[in-house]
XYZ file of C-alpha atoms in Angstrom:
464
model
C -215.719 -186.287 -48.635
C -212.790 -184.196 -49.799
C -209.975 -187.138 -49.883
C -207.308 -184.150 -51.064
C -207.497 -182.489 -47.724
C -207.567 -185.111 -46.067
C -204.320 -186.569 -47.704
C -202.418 -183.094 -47.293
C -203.226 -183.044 -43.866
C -202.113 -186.467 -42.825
C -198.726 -185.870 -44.997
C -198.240 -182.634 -43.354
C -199.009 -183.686 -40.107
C -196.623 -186.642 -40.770
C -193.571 -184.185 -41.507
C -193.996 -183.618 -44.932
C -193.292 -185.718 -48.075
C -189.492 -185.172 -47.463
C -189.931 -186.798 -43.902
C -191.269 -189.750 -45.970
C -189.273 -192.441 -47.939
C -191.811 -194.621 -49.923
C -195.852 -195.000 -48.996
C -197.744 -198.524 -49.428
C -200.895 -199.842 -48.154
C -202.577 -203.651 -46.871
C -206.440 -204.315 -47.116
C -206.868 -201.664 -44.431
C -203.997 -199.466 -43.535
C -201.570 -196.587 -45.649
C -198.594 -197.498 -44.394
C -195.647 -194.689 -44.498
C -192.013 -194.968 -43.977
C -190.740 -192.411 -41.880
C -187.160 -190.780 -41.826
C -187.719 -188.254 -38.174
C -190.339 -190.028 -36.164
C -189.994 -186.838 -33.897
C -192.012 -184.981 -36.817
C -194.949 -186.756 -36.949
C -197.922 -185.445 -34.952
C -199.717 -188.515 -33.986
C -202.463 -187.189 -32.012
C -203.135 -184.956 -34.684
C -203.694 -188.026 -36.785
C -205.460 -189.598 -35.041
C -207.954 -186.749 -34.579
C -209.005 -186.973 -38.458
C -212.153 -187.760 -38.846
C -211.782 -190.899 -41.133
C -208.860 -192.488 -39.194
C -209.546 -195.321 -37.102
C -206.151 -195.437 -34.968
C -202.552 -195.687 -36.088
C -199.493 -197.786 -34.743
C -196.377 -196.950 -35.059
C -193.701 -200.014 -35.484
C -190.053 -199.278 -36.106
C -189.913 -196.579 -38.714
C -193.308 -197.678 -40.223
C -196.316 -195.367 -40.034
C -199.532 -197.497 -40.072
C -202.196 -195.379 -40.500
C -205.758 -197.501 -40.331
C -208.426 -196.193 -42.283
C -210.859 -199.030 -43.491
C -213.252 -198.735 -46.343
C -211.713 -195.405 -47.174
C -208.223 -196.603 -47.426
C -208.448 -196.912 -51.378
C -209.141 -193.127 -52.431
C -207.265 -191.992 -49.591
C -204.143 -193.786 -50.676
C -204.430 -192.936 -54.406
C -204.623 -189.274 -53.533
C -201.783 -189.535 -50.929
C -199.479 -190.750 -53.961
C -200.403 -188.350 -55.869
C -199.808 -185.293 -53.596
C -196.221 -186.999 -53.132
C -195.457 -187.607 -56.550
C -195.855 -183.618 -56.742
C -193.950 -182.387 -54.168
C -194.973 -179.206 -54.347
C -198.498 -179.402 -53.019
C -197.290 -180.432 -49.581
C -196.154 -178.118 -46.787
C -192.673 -179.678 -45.409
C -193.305 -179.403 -41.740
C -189.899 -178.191 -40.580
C -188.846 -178.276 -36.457
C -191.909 -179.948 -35.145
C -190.353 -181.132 -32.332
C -192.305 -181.167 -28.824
C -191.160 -181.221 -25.547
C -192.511 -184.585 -24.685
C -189.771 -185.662 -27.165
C -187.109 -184.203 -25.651
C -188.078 -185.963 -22.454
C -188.250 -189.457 -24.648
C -186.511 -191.558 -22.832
C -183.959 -194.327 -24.371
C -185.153 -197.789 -25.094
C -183.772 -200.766 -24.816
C -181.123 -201.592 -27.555
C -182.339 -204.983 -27.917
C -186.048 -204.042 -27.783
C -185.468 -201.037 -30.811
C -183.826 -203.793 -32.763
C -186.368 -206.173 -32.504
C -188.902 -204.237 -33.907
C -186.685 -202.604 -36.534
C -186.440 -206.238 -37.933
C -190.307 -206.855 -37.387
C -190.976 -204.059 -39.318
C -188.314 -204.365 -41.705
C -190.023 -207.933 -42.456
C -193.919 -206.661 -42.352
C -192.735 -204.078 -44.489
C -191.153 -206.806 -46.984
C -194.136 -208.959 -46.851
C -197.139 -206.530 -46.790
C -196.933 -205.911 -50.774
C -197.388 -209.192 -51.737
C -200.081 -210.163 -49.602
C -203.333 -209.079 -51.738
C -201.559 -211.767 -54.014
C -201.604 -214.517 -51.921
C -205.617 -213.406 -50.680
C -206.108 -213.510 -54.293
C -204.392 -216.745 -55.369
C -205.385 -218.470 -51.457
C -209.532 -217.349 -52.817
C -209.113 -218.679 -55.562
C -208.041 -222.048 -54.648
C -210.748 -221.996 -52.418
C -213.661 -221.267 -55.350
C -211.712 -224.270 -57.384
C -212.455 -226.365 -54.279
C -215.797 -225.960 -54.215
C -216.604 -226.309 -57.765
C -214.815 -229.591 -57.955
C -216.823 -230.584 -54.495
C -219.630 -229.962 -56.747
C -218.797 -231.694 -59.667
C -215.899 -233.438 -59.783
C -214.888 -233.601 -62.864
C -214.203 -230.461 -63.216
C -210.540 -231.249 -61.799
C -209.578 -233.066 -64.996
C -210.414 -230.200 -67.680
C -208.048 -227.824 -68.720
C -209.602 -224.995 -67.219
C -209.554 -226.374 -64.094
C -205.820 -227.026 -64.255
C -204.858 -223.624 -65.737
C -206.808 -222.033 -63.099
C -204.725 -223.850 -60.665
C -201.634 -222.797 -62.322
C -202.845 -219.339 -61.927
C -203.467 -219.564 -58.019
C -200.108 -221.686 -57.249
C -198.271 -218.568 -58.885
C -198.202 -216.390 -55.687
C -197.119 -218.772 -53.372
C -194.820 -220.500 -55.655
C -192.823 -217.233 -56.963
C -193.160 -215.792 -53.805
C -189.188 -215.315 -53.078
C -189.380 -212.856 -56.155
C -191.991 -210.841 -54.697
C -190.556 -210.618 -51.294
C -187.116 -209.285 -52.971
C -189.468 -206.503 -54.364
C -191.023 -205.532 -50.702
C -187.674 -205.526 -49.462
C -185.544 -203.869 -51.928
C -188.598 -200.984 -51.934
C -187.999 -200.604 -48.007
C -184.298 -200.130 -48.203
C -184.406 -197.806 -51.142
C -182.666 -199.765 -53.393
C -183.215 -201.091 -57.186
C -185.935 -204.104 -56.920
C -185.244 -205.852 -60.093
C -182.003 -206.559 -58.960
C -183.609 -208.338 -56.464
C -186.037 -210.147 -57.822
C -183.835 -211.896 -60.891
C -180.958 -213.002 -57.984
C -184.061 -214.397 -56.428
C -186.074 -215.350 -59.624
C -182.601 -217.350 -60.630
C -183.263 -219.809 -57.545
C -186.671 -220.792 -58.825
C -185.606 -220.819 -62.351
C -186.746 -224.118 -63.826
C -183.553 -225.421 -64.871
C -181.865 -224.919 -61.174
C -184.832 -226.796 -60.020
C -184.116 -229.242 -62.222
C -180.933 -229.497 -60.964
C -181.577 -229.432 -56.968
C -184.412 -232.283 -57.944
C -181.355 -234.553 -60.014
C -179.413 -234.366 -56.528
C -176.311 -234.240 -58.539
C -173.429 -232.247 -56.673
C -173.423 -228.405 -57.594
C -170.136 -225.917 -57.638
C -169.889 -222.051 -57.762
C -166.529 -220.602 -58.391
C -165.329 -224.400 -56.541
C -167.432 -223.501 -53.497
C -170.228 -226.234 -53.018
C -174.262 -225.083 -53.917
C -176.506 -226.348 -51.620
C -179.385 -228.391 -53.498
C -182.797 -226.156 -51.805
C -186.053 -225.536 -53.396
C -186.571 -222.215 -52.939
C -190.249 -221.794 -53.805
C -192.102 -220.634 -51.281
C -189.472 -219.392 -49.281
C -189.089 -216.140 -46.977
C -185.557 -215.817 -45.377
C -183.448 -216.389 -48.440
C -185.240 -213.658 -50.402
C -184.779 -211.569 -47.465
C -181.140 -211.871 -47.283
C -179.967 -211.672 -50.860
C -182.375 -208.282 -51.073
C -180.133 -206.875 -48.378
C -176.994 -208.314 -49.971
C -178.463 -206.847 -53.326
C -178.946 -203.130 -51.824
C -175.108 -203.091 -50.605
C -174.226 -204.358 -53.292
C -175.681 -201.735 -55.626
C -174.590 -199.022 -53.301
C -170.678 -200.160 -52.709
C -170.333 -200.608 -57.277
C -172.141 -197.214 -57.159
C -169.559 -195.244 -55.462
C -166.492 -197.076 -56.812
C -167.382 -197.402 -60.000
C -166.444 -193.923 -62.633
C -169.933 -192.328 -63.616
C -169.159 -193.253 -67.280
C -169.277 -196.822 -67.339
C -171.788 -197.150 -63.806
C -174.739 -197.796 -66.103
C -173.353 -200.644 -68.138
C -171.696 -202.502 -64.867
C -173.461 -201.592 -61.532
C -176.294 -203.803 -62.490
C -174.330 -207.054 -63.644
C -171.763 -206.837 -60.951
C -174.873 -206.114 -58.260
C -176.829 -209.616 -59.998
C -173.451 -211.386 -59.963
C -172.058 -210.849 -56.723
C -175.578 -211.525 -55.009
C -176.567 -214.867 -56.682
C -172.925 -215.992 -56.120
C -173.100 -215.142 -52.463
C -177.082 -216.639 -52.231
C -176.372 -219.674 -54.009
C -173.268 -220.443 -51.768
C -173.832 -218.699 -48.354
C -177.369 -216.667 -47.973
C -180.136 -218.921 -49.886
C -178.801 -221.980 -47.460
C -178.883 -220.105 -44.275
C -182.316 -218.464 -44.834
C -183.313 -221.783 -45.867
C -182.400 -223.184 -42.852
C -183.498 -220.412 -40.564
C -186.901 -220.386 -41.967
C -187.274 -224.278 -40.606
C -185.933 -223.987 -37.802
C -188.611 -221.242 -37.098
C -191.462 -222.867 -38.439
C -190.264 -225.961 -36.657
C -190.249 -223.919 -33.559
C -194.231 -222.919 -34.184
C -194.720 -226.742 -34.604
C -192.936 -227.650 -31.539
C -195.408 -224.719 -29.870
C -198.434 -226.779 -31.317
C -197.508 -230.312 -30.726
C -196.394 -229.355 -26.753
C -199.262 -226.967 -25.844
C -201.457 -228.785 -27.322
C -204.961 -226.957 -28.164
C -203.791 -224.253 -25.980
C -201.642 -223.639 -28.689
C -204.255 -221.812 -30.968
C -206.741 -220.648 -28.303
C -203.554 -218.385 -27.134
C -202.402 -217.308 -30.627
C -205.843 -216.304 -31.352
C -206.513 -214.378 -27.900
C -203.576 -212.443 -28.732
C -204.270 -211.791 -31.868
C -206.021 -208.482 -31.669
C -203.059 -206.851 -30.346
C -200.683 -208.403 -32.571
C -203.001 -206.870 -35.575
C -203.168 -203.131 -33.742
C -199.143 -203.503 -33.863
C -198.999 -204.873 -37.228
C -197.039 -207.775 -36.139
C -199.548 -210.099 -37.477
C -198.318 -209.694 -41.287
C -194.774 -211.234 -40.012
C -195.486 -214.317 -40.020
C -197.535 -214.655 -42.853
C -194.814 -215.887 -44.881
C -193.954 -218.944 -42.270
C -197.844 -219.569 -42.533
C -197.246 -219.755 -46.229
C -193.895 -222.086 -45.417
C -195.923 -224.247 -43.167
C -198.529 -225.033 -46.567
C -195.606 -225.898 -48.523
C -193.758 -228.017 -45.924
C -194.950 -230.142 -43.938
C -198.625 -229.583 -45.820
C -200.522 -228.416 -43.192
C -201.198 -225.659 -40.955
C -202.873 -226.332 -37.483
C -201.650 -222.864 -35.619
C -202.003 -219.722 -37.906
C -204.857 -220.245 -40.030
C -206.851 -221.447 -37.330
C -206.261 -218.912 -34.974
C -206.079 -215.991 -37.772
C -209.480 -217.390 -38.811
C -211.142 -217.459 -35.454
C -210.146 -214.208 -34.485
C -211.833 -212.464 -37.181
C -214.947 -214.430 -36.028
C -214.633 -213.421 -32.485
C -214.180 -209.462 -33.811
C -217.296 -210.116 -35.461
C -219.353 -212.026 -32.693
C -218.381 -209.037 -30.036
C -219.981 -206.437 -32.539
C -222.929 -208.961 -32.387
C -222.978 -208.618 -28.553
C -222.670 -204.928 -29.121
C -225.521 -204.730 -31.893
C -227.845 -207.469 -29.775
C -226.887 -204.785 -26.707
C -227.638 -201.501 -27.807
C -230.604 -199.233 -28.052
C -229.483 -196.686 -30.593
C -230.456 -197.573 -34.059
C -227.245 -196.118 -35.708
C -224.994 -198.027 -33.245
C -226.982 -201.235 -33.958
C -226.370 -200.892 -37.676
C -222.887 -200.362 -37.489
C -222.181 -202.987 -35.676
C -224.506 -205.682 -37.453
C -222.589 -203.804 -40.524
C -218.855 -204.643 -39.169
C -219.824 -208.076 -37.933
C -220.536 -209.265 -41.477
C -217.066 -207.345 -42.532
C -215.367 -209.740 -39.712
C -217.178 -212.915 -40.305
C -217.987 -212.628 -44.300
C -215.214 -210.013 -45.255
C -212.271 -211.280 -42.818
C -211.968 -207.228 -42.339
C -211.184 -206.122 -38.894
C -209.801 -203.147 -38.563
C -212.664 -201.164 -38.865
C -214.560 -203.690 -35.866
C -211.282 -203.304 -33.439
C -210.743 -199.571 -33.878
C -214.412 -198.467 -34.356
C -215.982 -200.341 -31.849
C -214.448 -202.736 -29.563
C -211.678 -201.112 -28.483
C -213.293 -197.595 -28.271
C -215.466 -199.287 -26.161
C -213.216 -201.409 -24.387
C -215.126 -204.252 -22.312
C -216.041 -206.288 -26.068
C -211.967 -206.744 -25.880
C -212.790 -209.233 -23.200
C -215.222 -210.435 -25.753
C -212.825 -211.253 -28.454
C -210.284 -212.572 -26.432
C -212.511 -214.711 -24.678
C -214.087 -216.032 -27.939
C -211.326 -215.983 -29.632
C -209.561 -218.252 -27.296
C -212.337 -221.016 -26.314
C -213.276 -221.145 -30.440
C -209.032 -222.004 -30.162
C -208.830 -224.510 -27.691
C -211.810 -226.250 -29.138
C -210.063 -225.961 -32.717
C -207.155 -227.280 -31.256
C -208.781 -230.157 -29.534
C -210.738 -231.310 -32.997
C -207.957 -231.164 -35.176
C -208.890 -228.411 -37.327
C -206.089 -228.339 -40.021
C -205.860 -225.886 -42.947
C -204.334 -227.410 -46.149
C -204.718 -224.475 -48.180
C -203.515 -221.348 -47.806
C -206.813 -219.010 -47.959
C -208.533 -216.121 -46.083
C -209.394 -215.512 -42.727
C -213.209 -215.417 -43.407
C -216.404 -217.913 -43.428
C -216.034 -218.402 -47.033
C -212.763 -220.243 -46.972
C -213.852 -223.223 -44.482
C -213.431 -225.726 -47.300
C -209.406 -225.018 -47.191
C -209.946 -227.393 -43.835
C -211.017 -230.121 -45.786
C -211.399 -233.408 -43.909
C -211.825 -231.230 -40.767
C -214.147 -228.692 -41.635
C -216.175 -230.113 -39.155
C -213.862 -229.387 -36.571
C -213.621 -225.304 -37.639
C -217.049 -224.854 -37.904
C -218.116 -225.926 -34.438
C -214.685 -223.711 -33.714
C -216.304 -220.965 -35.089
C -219.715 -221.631 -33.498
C -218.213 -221.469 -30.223
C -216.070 -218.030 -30.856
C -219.048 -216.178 -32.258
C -221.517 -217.257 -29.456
C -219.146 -216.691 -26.618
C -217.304 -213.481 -27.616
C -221.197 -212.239 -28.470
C -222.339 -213.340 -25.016
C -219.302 -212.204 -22.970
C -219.857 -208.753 -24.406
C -223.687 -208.749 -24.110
C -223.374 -209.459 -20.201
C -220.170 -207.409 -19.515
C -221.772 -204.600 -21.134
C -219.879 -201.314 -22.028
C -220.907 -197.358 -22.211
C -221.650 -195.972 -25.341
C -222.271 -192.698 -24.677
C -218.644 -191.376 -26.345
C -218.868 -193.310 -29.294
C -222.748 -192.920 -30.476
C -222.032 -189.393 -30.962
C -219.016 -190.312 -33.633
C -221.737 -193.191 -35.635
């Protein structure tokens, strides 16, 4: 597979590398931020042969390409690191968007902020996979042999895997300082600062706190999304107002210092407090969802949750997930319902596999059910199969939803933050129980749904 044309063409067809401000990627998806959305050809796009779908949230390309994602991306980097390779797509402007009409103010804004909070968040989140899976293997070794949890390896290793979640203000400044454009390690050391272990010495003494004779607010900041958020933003104006007032000569020495000043006094006082406080009043709102709906709670979260992954919305509120860990302890909404989608993605490619006639089908399907179910990968399920073929939707959402209300209705609780796959049951702990017979349910009915809805495969056996 030539990966070099196929990363010219999807940068051309996107407008060009000047069209594009910075390029990242998630487990699944390249994700590009785009300057003139009216330049990027998106049925084009889509018509590559590797490309699974794309979505398209605020100014953030999202272009889905699975098990290819890796090469694709590194040669997409490199073609835009050297300018010169790529044809600048100049004028592409069709008349379908000249008809465009206006949308809603409120609605635009909305997703600008989704995005600009997916797009803060998606960097870091390999990290937290990586530090949630290993927590998890820790588990079960010292479920095996306990004791294992009083050697030094055991507790280093733990160190290791609380890093993510602990430091994860810093890394948020980072996600968000490379959407805006501006200089991350500004960022990051305002936020860095507020888990420094001397101010957390400090907020834990409870003794009363000053800056410049305006009061600190005591807040342990670990863990924490909104605060990072704001003093990123506060960090980029920052940066940019010192950069045009201050004479070319001496910008080097003092843009910096005044940019790291200005922000940590401002998000020690004012912005660290009020994301604080933000952030738990929205988490508190999820909880208040939970403890009112009751088991409904999670069987709705997780029949929605296919669309909320083909719009990308689902990385937004990984971070509160992450909050809810940390404070109260527990999570009884998003890991559950996160968890049991990816099962039902996997039980309707069951249905389809169990369904089918053609051999190639069959073994795709059996392929992308153990992605779902073992993997926690379902990108390549939703966009390769169920969706193409439409009726296994019902499948998902169906499973998806019953696996939720019985979830709900046991008490399954996550404790640790983990993946979304079999493997990490044992971050339920006392009610692993409870998500296994969850999961039972969403991969039988989502299977069985599909199996006696059926679906017609003739357009998609040709594409296996």
């Amino acid at each position: 597979m030539n990966y070099v044309e196929i990363a010219q063409n999807i940068l051309a067809l996107s407008g060009g590398t000047d069209n594009i401000s910075s390029i990242t990627h998630c487990s699944t998806r390249l994700r590009l931020f785009i300057k003139d959305k009216k330049k990027v050809e998106q049925n084009k796009i889509k018509a590559i042969k590797i490309v699974l779908g794309i979505v398209f949230t605020g100014d953030e390309l999202q272009i889905v390409l699975g098990k290819e994602l890796i090469p694709v991306y590194n040669q997409v980097v490199k073609l835009y690191d050297d300018k010169s390779n790529i044809i600048v797509q100049e004028d592409l402007v069709t008349e379908s968007d000249n008809n465009e009409k206006k949308t809603n103010v409120f609605a635009e804004s909305f997703i600008k902020v989704i995005g600009f909070v997916s797009a803060s968040v998606t960097p870091m989140i390999p990290g937290l996979v990586a530090g949630g899976m290993l927590k998890v293997f820790l588990l079960l070794i010292t479920l095996g042999w306990a004791p294992f949890e009083k050697s030094q390896t055991y507790i280093l290793l733990s160190m290791l895997a609380n890093v993510p979640f602990y430091f994860m203000p810093i890394f948020v400044a980072y996600g968000a300082a490379k959407k805006l454009g501006g200089t991350p390690i500004y960022g990051m050391l305002v936020t860095a600062a507020l888990v420094y272990p001397d101010f957390a010495t400090l907020v834990k003494s409870g003794k009363a706190l000053f800056m410049l004779s305006v009061p600190v607010t005591l807040v342990n900041y670990s863990s924490t999304l909104l605060p990072a958020l704001l003093i990123a933003i506060c960090a980029y104006y920052a940066e940019k107002l010192l950069t045009k007032i201050i004479p070319g000569i001496i910008r080097p020495v003092f843009v910096g210092m005044c940019t790291i000043v200005i922000s940590y006094i401002l998000g020690v006082t004012i912005l660290g407090p009020l994301g604080d406080l933000a952030g738990g009043y929205i988490v508190n709102i999820f909880l208040w969802a939970s403890a009112n709906l009751g088991p409904f709670a999670v069987g709705l979260l997780a029949a929605c949750m296919p669309w909320l992954v083909m719009t990308g919305m689902h990385h937004a509120v990984t971070p509160f997930m992450v909050q809810a860990i940390a404070n109260p302890g527990y999570d009884v909404l998003f890991r559950p319902a996160y968890l049991l989608h990816n099962m039902a993605e996997g039980g309707a490619c069951l249905g389809v596999a169990l369904r089918t006639k053609d051999k190639a089908l069959k073994a795709e399907c059996f392929s992308l059910a153990v992605g779902c179910i073992v993997a926690g990968v379902t990108e390549p399920a939703i966009y390769g199969v169920n969706l193409r073929l439409k009726r296994p939707m019902y499948g998902v959402m169906a499973g998806a939803g019953l696996g939720g209300i019985v979830a709900g209705i046991m008490g399954a609780t996550a404790y640790v933050y983990g993946y979304s796959t079999i493997l990490a049951i044992p971050i339920f702990q006392k009610t692993i129980l409870a998500i296994v017979v969850a999961i039972i349910v969403t991969i039988l009915t989502s299977a069985i749904v599909t199996m006696v809805l059926g679906f017609d495969e003739k357009d998609i056996i040709d594409t296996i």
